[in-house]
Amino acid sequence: MAQKAAKTLASRNAAVLKRTHVISAALHLLFLLLHQVFQRPRSLKPYFLLAVPTLLIEFYLDRVGRPRYTDDGSLRSAGEDLNATGLTEYMWDVLYWTQGCIVAVCLFNDRAWWLWAVIPLYSVYLAYTTIMGMKKGFAGIGGGGSEEEDLNATKSKTQLKKEKRGGGKVKYGPSG
């Protein structure tokens, strides 16, 4: 069963990588072709600054996600899951957004490269939400409240209502 899952992951990774490489190559060639044909005052500096680093991301994803086979054709390694959350997901976001920016630059002009500024803003947003989530998670660790508040926080609503009515505590003592 595990071998079937590995084969499924390998075929999915290979298909995703092939599609990504074809789309990326087509977009970069289209940009360079339009740059040569129209000779607009289109500078290649923003292209090299913003688009070429995403090629490094694409090749990194290829390196970690490409399935590896032995000489006899059997699957040696399925590669990492390219649908994983976290950093991999962020790399795909950067890659897709840059491809969208290339399309916008081809359709409009070099000012569309400013759309790429969304990526650092998105990074700041992700960092902020992560820090706030961690802050909420660590809020109960440091104490800060009274001992009675901590005890009440661990009690259920039913227990608190019974104690409020006075019937929540069992008294042990001499009977009789």
Coordinates of N, CA and C in Angstrom, one line a residue:
M1 N 0.8 -1.2 0.0 CA 0.0 0.0 0.0 C 0.9 1.3 0.0
A2 N 2.0 1.2 0.7 CA 2.8 2.4 0.8 C 3.5 2.6 -0.6
Q3 N 3.8 1.5 -1.3 CA 4.4 1.7 -2.6 C 3.4 2.3 -3.6
K4 N 2.1 2.1 -3.4 CA 1.1 2.7 -4.3 C 1.1 4.2 -4.0
A5 N 1.1 4.6 -2.8 CA 1.1 6.0 -2.4 C 2.3 6.7 -2.9
A6 N 3.5 6.0 -2.9 CA 4.7 6.6 -3.4 C 4.6 6.8 -4.9
K7 N 4.1 5.8 -5.6 CA 3.9 5.9 -7.1 C 3.0 7.0 -7.4
T8 N 1.9 7.2 -6.7 CA 0.9 8.2 -6.9 C 1.6 9.6 -6.7
L9 N 2.3 9.7 -5.6 CA 3.0 11.0 -5.4 C 4.0 11.3 -6.5
A10 N 4.7 10.3 -6.9 CA 5.7 10.5 -7.9 C 5.1 10.9 -9.2
S11 N 4.0 10.3 -9.6 CA 3.3 10.7 -10.9 C 2.7 12.1 -10.8
R12 N 2.2 12.4 -9.6 CA 1.6 13.8 -9.4 C 2.7 14.8 -9.5
N13 N 3.8 14.5 -8.8 CA 5.0 15.5 -8.8 C 5.5 15.7 -10.2
A14 N 5.7 14.6 -10.9 CA 6.2 14.7 -12.3 C 5.3 15.5 -13.2
A15 N 4.0 15.3 -13.0 CA 3.0 16.1 -13.9 C 3.0 17.6 -13.5
V16 N 3.1 17.9 -12.2 CA 3.1 19.3 -11.7 C 4.3 20.0 -12.2
L17 N 5.5 19.3 -12.1 CA 6.7 19.9 -12.5 C 6.8 20.1 -14.0
K18 N 6.3 19.2 -14.8 CA 6.3 19.3 -16.2 C 5.4 20.5 -16.6
R19 N 4.2 20.6 -16.1 CA 3.3 21.7 -16.4 C 3.9 23.0 -16.0
T20 N 4.5 23.1 -14.8 CA 5.2 24.3 -14.4 C 6.3 24.8 -15.3
H21 N 7.1 23.8 -15.7 CA 8.3 24.2 -16.6 C 7.8 24.6 -17.9
V22 N 6.8 24.0 -18.5 CA 6.3 24.4 -19.8 C 5.7 25.8 -19.7
I23 N 4.8 26.1 -18.7 CA 4.2 27.4 -18.5 C 5.3 28.5 -18.3
S24 N 6.2 28.2 -17.4 CA 7.3 29.1 -17.1 C 8.2 29.4 -18.3
A25 N 8.5 28.4 -19.1 CA 9.3 28.6 -20.3 C 8.6 29.5 -21.3
A26 N 7.3 29.2 -21.5 CA 6.5 29.9 -22.4 C 6.4 31.4 -22.0
L27 N 6.2 31.7 -20.8 CA 6.0 33.1 -20.3 C 7.4 33.8 -20.5
H28 N 8.5 33.2 -20.1 CA 9.7 33.9 -20.2 C 10.1 34.1 -21.6
L29 N 9.9 33.1 -22.5 CA 10.2 33.3 -23.9 C 9.3 34.4 -24.5
L30 N 8.0 34.4 -24.1 CA 7.1 35.5 -24.6 C 7.6 36.9 -24.2
F31 N 8.0 37.0 -22.9 CA 8.5 38.3 -22.5 C 9.7 38.7 -23.3
L32 N 10.7 37.8 -23.4 CA 11.9 38.2 -24.1 C 11.6 38.5 -25.6
L33 N 10.7 37.7 -26.2 CA 10.3 38.0 -27.6 C 9.7 39.3 -27.8
L34 N 8.7 39.7 -26.9 CA 8.1 41.0 -26.9 C 9.1 42.1 -26.7
H35 N 10.0 41.8 -25.8 CA 11.1 42.8 -25.6 C 11.9 43.1 -26.8
Q36 N 12.2 42.0 -27.6 CA 13.0 42.2 -28.8 C 12.2 42.8 -29.9
V37 N 10.9 42.4 -30.1 CA 10.1 42.8 -31.2 C 9.7 44.3 -31.1
F38 N 9.2 44.7 -30.0 CA 8.7 46.0 -29.9 C 9.7 47.1 -29.5
Q39 N 10.8 46.7 -28.9 CA 11.8 47.6 -28.5 C 11.3 48.8 -27.8
R40 N 10.3 48.5 -26.9 CA 9.8 49.6 -26.1 C 10.8 50.0 -25.1
P41 N 10.6 51.0 -24.4 CA 11.6 51.4 -23.4 C 11.5 50.4 -22.2
R42 N 11.5 49.2 -22.5 CA 11.3 48.1 -21.5 C 12.7 47.7 -21.1
S43 N 13.0 47.9 -19.8 CA 14.3 47.5 -19.3 C 14.3 46.1 -18.8
L44 N 15.4 45.4 -19.0 CA 15.6 44.0 -18.5 C 16.0 43.9 -17.1
K45 N 16.4 45.1 -16.4 CA 16.8 45.1 -15.0 C 15.7 44.5 -14.1
P46 N 14.4 45.0 -14.2 CA 13.4 44.4 -13.3 C 13.2 43.0 -13.6
Y47 N 13.3 42.6 -14.8 CA 13.1 41.2 -15.2 C 14.1 40.3 -14.5
F48 N 15.4 40.7 -14.6 CA 16.4 39.9 -14.0 C 16.4 40.0 -12.5
L49 N 16.0 41.1 -11.9 CA 15.9 41.3 -10.5 C 14.7 40.5 -9.9
L50 N 13.6 40.4 -10.6 CA 12.4 39.8 -10.0 C 12.0 38.5 -10.6
A51 N 12.2 38.2 -11.8 CA 11.8 37.0 -12.4 C 12.8 35.9 -12.4
V52 N 14.1 36.2 -12.6 CA 15.1 35.2 -12.6 C 15.2 34.5 -11.2
P53 N 15.2 35.2 -10.1 CA 15.2 34.4 -8.8 C 14.1 33.4 -8.7
T54 N 13.0 33.6 -9.3 CA 11.9 32.6 -9.2 C 12.3 31.4 -10.0
L55 N 13.1 31.5 -11.0 CA 13.6 30.3 -11.7 C 14.5 29.5 -10.7
L56 N 15.2 30.1 -9.8 CA 15.9 29.4 -8.8 C 14.9 28.6 -7.9
I57 N 13.8 29.2 -7.6 CA 12.8 28.6 -6.8 C 12.2 27.4 -7.6
E58 N 12.0 27.6 -8.8 CA 11.4 26.5 -9.7 C 12.4 25.3 -9.8
F59 N 13.7 25.6 -9.9 CA 14.6 24.5 -10.0 C 14.8 23.9 -8.7
Y60 N 14.7 24.6 -7.6 CA 14.8 24.0 -6.2 C 13.6 23.0 -6.0
L61 N 12.4 23.5 -6.4 CA 11.2 22.6 -6.3 C 11.4 21.4 -7.2
D62 N 12.0 21.5 -8.4 CA 12.3 20.4 -9.2 C 13.2 19.4 -8.5
R63 N 14.2 20.0 -7.9 CA 15.2 19.1 -7.3 C 14.6 18.3 -6.1
V64 N 13.8 18.9 -5.3 CA 13.3 18.2 -4.2 C 12.0 17.4 -4.5
G65 N 11.3 17.7 -5.6 CA 10.1 17.0 -5.9 C 10.2 16.0 -7.0
R66 N 11.3 16.0 -7.8 CA 11.4 15.1 -8.9 C 11.6 13.7 -8.4
P67 N 10.8 12.8 -8.9 CA 10.9 11.4 -8.6 C 12.2 10.8 -9.1
R68 N 12.8 9.9 -8.3 CA 14.1 9.3 -8.7 C 13.8 7.8 -9.0
Y69 N 14.4 7.3 -10.0 CA 14.2 5.9 -10.4 C 15.6 5.2 -10.4
T70 N 15.6 3.9 -10.2 CA 16.8 3.1 -10.3 C 17.1 2.8 -11.7
D71 N 18.2 2.1 -12.0 CA 18.6 1.8 -13.4 C 17.6 0.8 -14.0
D72 N 16.9 0.0 -13.2 CA 16.0 -1.0 -13.8 C 14.6 -0.4 -14.0
G73 N 14.4 0.9 -13.6 CA 13.1 1.5 -13.8 C 12.2 1.6 -12.6
S74 N 12.6 0.9 -11.5 CA 11.7 0.9 -10.3 C 11.9 2.3 -9.6
L75 N 10.9 2.6 -8.8 CA 10.9 3.9 -8.1 C 11.8 3.8 -6.9
R76 N 12.8 4.7 -6.9 CA 13.7 4.8 -5.7 C 13.2 5.8 -4.7
S77 N 12.8 6.9 -5.2 CA 12.3 8.0 -4.3 C 11.2 8.8 -5.0
A78 N 10.1 9.0 -4.3 CA 9.0 9.8 -5.0 C 9.2 11.3 -4.9
G79 N 10.2 11.7 -4.2 CA 10.4 13.1 -4.0 C 9.6 13.7 -2.9
E80 N 9.8 14.9 -2.5 CA 9.0 15.5 -1.5 C 7.6 15.9 -2.0
D81 N 6.7 16.0 -1.1 CA 5.3 16.3 -1.6 C 5.3 17.8 -2.0
L82 N 5.0 18.1 -3.2 CA 5.0 19.5 -3.7 C 3.7 20.2 -3.3
N83 N 2.8 19.5 -2.7 CA 1.5 20.1 -2.1 C 1.6 20.4 -0.7
A84 N 2.8 20.3 -0.1 CA 3.0 20.5 1.3 C 2.7 21.9 1.7
T85 N 2.3 22.1 3.0 CA 2.1 23.5 3.5 C 3.4 24.0 4.0
G86 N 3.4 25.3 4.3 CA 4.6 25.9 4.9 C 5.4 26.6 3.8
L87 N 6.7 26.4 3.8 CA 7.6 27.0 2.9 C 7.4 26.6 1.5
T88 N 7.1 25.3 1.3 CA 6.8 24.9 -0.1 C 5.6 25.6 -0.7
E89 N 4.6 25.8 0.1 CA 3.4 26.5 -0.3 C 3.7 27.9 -0.7
Y90 N 4.5 28.5 0.2 CA 4.9 29.9 0.0 C 5.7 30.0 -1.3
M91 N 6.6 29.1 -1.6 CA 7.4 29.1 -2.8 C 6.5 29.0 -4.1
W92 N 5.5 28.2 -4.0 CA 4.5 28.1 -5.1 C 3.8 29.4 -5.3
D93 N 3.4 30.1 -4.2 CA 2.8 31.4 -4.3 C 3.6 32.4 -5.0
V94 N 4.9 32.5 -4.6 CA 5.8 33.4 -5.2 C 6.0 33.1 -6.7
L95 N 6.1 31.8 -7.0 CA 6.3 31.4 -8.4 C 5.1 31.8 -9.3
Y96 N 3.9 31.5 -8.8 CA 2.6 31.8 -9.5 C 2.4 33.3 -9.6
W97 N 2.7 34.1 -8.6 CA 2.5 35.5 -8.6 C 3.5 36.2 -9.6
T98 N 4.7 35.7 -9.6 CA 5.7 36.2 -10.6 C 5.3 35.9 -12.0
Q99 N 4.7 34.7 -12.2 CA 4.3 34.4 -13.6 C 3.1 35.4 -13.9
G100 N 2.3 35.7 -13.0 CA 1.2 36.6 -13.2 C 1.8 38.0 -13.5
C101 N 2.8 38.4 -12.8 CA 3.4 39.7 -13.1 C 4.1 39.7 -14.5
I102 N 4.6 38.6 -14.9 CA 5.2 38.6 -16.3 C 4.1 38.8 -17.3
V103 N 3.0 38.1 -17.1 CA 1.9 38.3 -18.0 C 1.4 39.8 -18.0
A104 N 1.3 40.4 -16.8 CA 0.9 41.8 -16.7 C 1.9 42.7 -17.4
V105 N 3.2 42.4 -17.3 CA 4.2 43.3 -18.0 C 4.1 43.1 -19.5
C106 N 3.8 41.9 -19.9 CA 3.6 41.7 -21.4 C 2.4 42.4 -21.9
L107 N 1.4 42.4 -21.2 CA 0.1 43.1 -21.6 C 0.2 44.6 -21.5
F108 N 0.8 45.1 -20.4 CA 0.8 46.5 -20.2 C 2.2 47.1 -20.4
N109 N 2.9 47.3 -19.4 CA 4.2 47.8 -19.5 C 5.0 47.5 -18.3
D110 N 6.2 48.1 -18.1 CA 7.1 47.8 -17.0 C 6.6 48.2 -15.7
R111 N 5.6 49.1 -15.7 CA 5.0 49.5 -14.4 C 4.3 48.3 -13.7
A112 N 3.9 47.3 -14.4 CA 3.3 46.2 -13.8 C 4.2 45.4 -12.9
W113 N 5.5 45.6 -13.0 CA 6.4 44.9 -12.1 C 6.2 45.4 -10.6
W114 N 5.5 46.5 -10.5 CA 5.2 47.0 -9.1 C 4.2 46.0 -8.4
L115 N 3.5 45.2 -9.2 CA 2.6 44.2 -8.6 C 3.4 43.2 -7.8
W116 N 4.7 43.0 -8.1 CA 5.5 42.1 -7.4 C 5.7 42.5 -5.9
A117 N 5.5 43.8 -5.6 CA 5.6 44.3 -4.3 C 4.6 43.6 -3.3
V118 N 3.6 43.0 -3.8 CA 2.7 42.2 -3.0 C 3.4 41.1 -2.2
I119 N 4.4 40.5 -2.8 CA 5.0 39.4 -2.2 C 5.7 39.7 -0.9
P120 N 6.5 40.8 -0.8 CA 7.0 41.1 0.6 C 5.9 41.5 1.5
L121 N 4.9 42.2 1.0 CA 3.7 42.6 1.9 C 3.1 41.3 2.5
Y122 N 2.9 40.3 1.6 CA 2.3 39.0 2.0 C 3.2 38.3 3.0
S123 N 4.5 38.4 2.8 CA 5.4 37.8 3.8 C 5.3 38.5 5.2
V124 N 5.2 39.8 5.2 CA 5.0 40.5 6.4 C 3.7 40.1 7.1
Y125 N 2.6 40.0 6.3 CA 1.3 39.5 6.8 C 1.4 38.1 7.4
L126 N 2.1 37.2 6.7 CA 2.2 35.8 7.3 C 3.0 35.8 8.5
A127 N 4.1 36.6 8.6 CA 4.9 36.7 9.8 C 4.1 37.2 11.0
Y128 N 3.3 38.3 10.7 CA 2.5 38.9 11.8 C 1.5 37.9 12.3
T129 N 0.8 37.2 11.4 CA -0.2 36.3 11.9 C 0.4 35.1 12.6
T130 N 1.6 34.7 12.2 CA 2.3 33.6 12.9 C 2.7 34.0 14.3
I131 N 3.2 35.2 14.4 CA 3.7 35.7 15.7 C 2.5 35.9 16.6
M132 N 1.4 36.4 16.1 CA 0.2 36.6 17.0 C -0.4 35.3 17.4
G133 N -0.3 34.3 16.5 CA -0.8 33.0 16.9 C 0.0 32.3 18.0
M134 N 1.3 32.5 17.9 CA 2.2 32.0 18.9 C 2.1 32.7 20.2
K135 N 1.8 34.0 20.1 CA 1.6 34.8 21.3 C 0.4 34.4 22.1
K136 N -0.7 34.1 21.3 CA -1.9 33.5 22.0 C -1.7 32.2 22.6
G137 N -0.9 31.4 21.9 CA -0.6 30.0 22.4 C 0.3 30.1 23.6
F138 N 1.2 31.0 23.7 CA 2.0 31.1 24.9 C 1.4 32.0 26.0
A139 N 0.2 32.5 25.8 CA -0.4 33.5 26.8 C -0.6 32.8 28.1
G140 N -1.1 31.5 28.1 CA -1.4 30.9 29.4 C -0.2 30.3 30.1
I141 N 1.0 30.3 29.5 CA 2.2 29.7 30.1 C 2.8 30.6 31.1
G142 N 2.8 31.9 30.9 CA 3.5 32.8 31.8 C 2.8 33.1 33.1
G143 N 1.6 32.6 33.3 CA 0.8 33.0 34.5 C 0.1 34.3 34.3
G144 N 0.4 35.3 35.1 CA -0.2 36.6 34.9 C -1.5 36.7 35.6
G145 N -2.2 35.7 35.8 CA -3.5 35.8 36.5 C -3.4 35.2 37.9
S146 N -4.5 35.4 38.7 CA -4.5 34.9 40.0 C -4.7 33.4 40.0
E147 N -4.4 32.7 41.1 CA -4.6 31.3 41.2 C -6.0 30.9 41.1
E148 N -6.9 31.7 41.7 CA -8.4 31.4 41.6 C -8.8 31.4 40.1
E149 N -8.4 32.4 39.3 CA -8.7 32.5 37.9 C -8.2 31.3 37.2
D150 N -7.0 30.8 37.5 CA -6.5 29.7 36.8 C -7.3 28.4 37.1
L151 N -7.7 28.3 38.4 CA -8.6 27.1 38.7 C -9.9 27.2 38.0
N152 N -10.5 28.4 38.0 CA -11.8 28.5 37.3 C -11.7 28.3 35.8
A153 N -10.6 28.6 35.3 CA -10.4 28.4 33.8 C -10.4 27.0 33.5
T154 N -9.9 26.1 34.4 CA -9.9 24.7 34.1 C -11.2 24.0 34.4
K155 N -12.1 24.6 35.1 CA -13.4 24.0 35.4 C -14.4 24.2 34.3
S156 N -15.3 23.2 34.2 CA -16.3 23.4 33.1 C -17.4 24.3 33.6
K157 N -18.3 24.7 32.7 CA -19.4 25.6 33.0 C -20.3 25.0 34.0
T158 N -20.5 23.7 33.9 CA -21.4 23.0 34.8 C -20.9 23.0 36.2
Q159 N -19.6 22.8 36.3 CA -19.0 22.8 37.7 C -19.1 24.2 38.3
L160 N -18.9 25.3 37.5 CA -19.0 26.6 38.0 C -20.4 27.0 38.4
K161 N -21.4 26.5 37.7 CA -22.8 26.8 38.0 C -23.1 26.1 39.3
K162 N -22.7 24.8 39.5 CA -23.0 24.1 40.7 C -22.4 24.8 41.9
E163 N -21.1 25.2 41.8 CA -20.5 25.9 42.9 C -21.2 27.2 43.2
K164 N -21.7 27.9 42.2 CA -22.4 29.1 42.4 C -23.7 28.9 43.3
R165 N -24.3 27.8 43.0 CA -25.6 27.4 43.7 C -25.2 26.9 45.1
G166 N -24.0 26.5 45.3 CA -23.6 26.0 46.6 C -23.7 24.4 46.7
G167 N -24.0 23.8 45.7 CA -24.2 22.3 45.7 C -23.1 21.6 45.0
G168 N -22.0 22.3 44.6 CA -21.0 21.7 43.8 C -19.9 20.9 44.6
K169 N -19.8 21.2 45.9 CA -18.7 20.6 46.7 C -19.3 19.5 47.6
V170 N -18.6 18.4 47.6 CA -19.1 17.4 48.6 C -18.3 17.6 49.8
K171 N -19.0 17.5 51.0 CA -18.4 17.7 52.2 C -18.2 16.4 52.9
Y172 N -17.0 16.1 53.3 CA -16.7 14.9 54.1 C -16.6 15.2 55.5
G173 N -17.0 14.4 56.3 CA -16.9 14.7 57.8 C -17.6 13.6 58.6
P174 N -17.7 13.8 59.9 CA -18.3 12.8 60.7 C -19.8 12.8 60.4
S175 N -20.3 11.7 60.2 CA -21.8 11.6 60.0 C -22.5 11.3 61.3
G176 N -23.4 12.0 61.5 CA -24.1 11.6 62.6 C -24.7 12.3 63.6

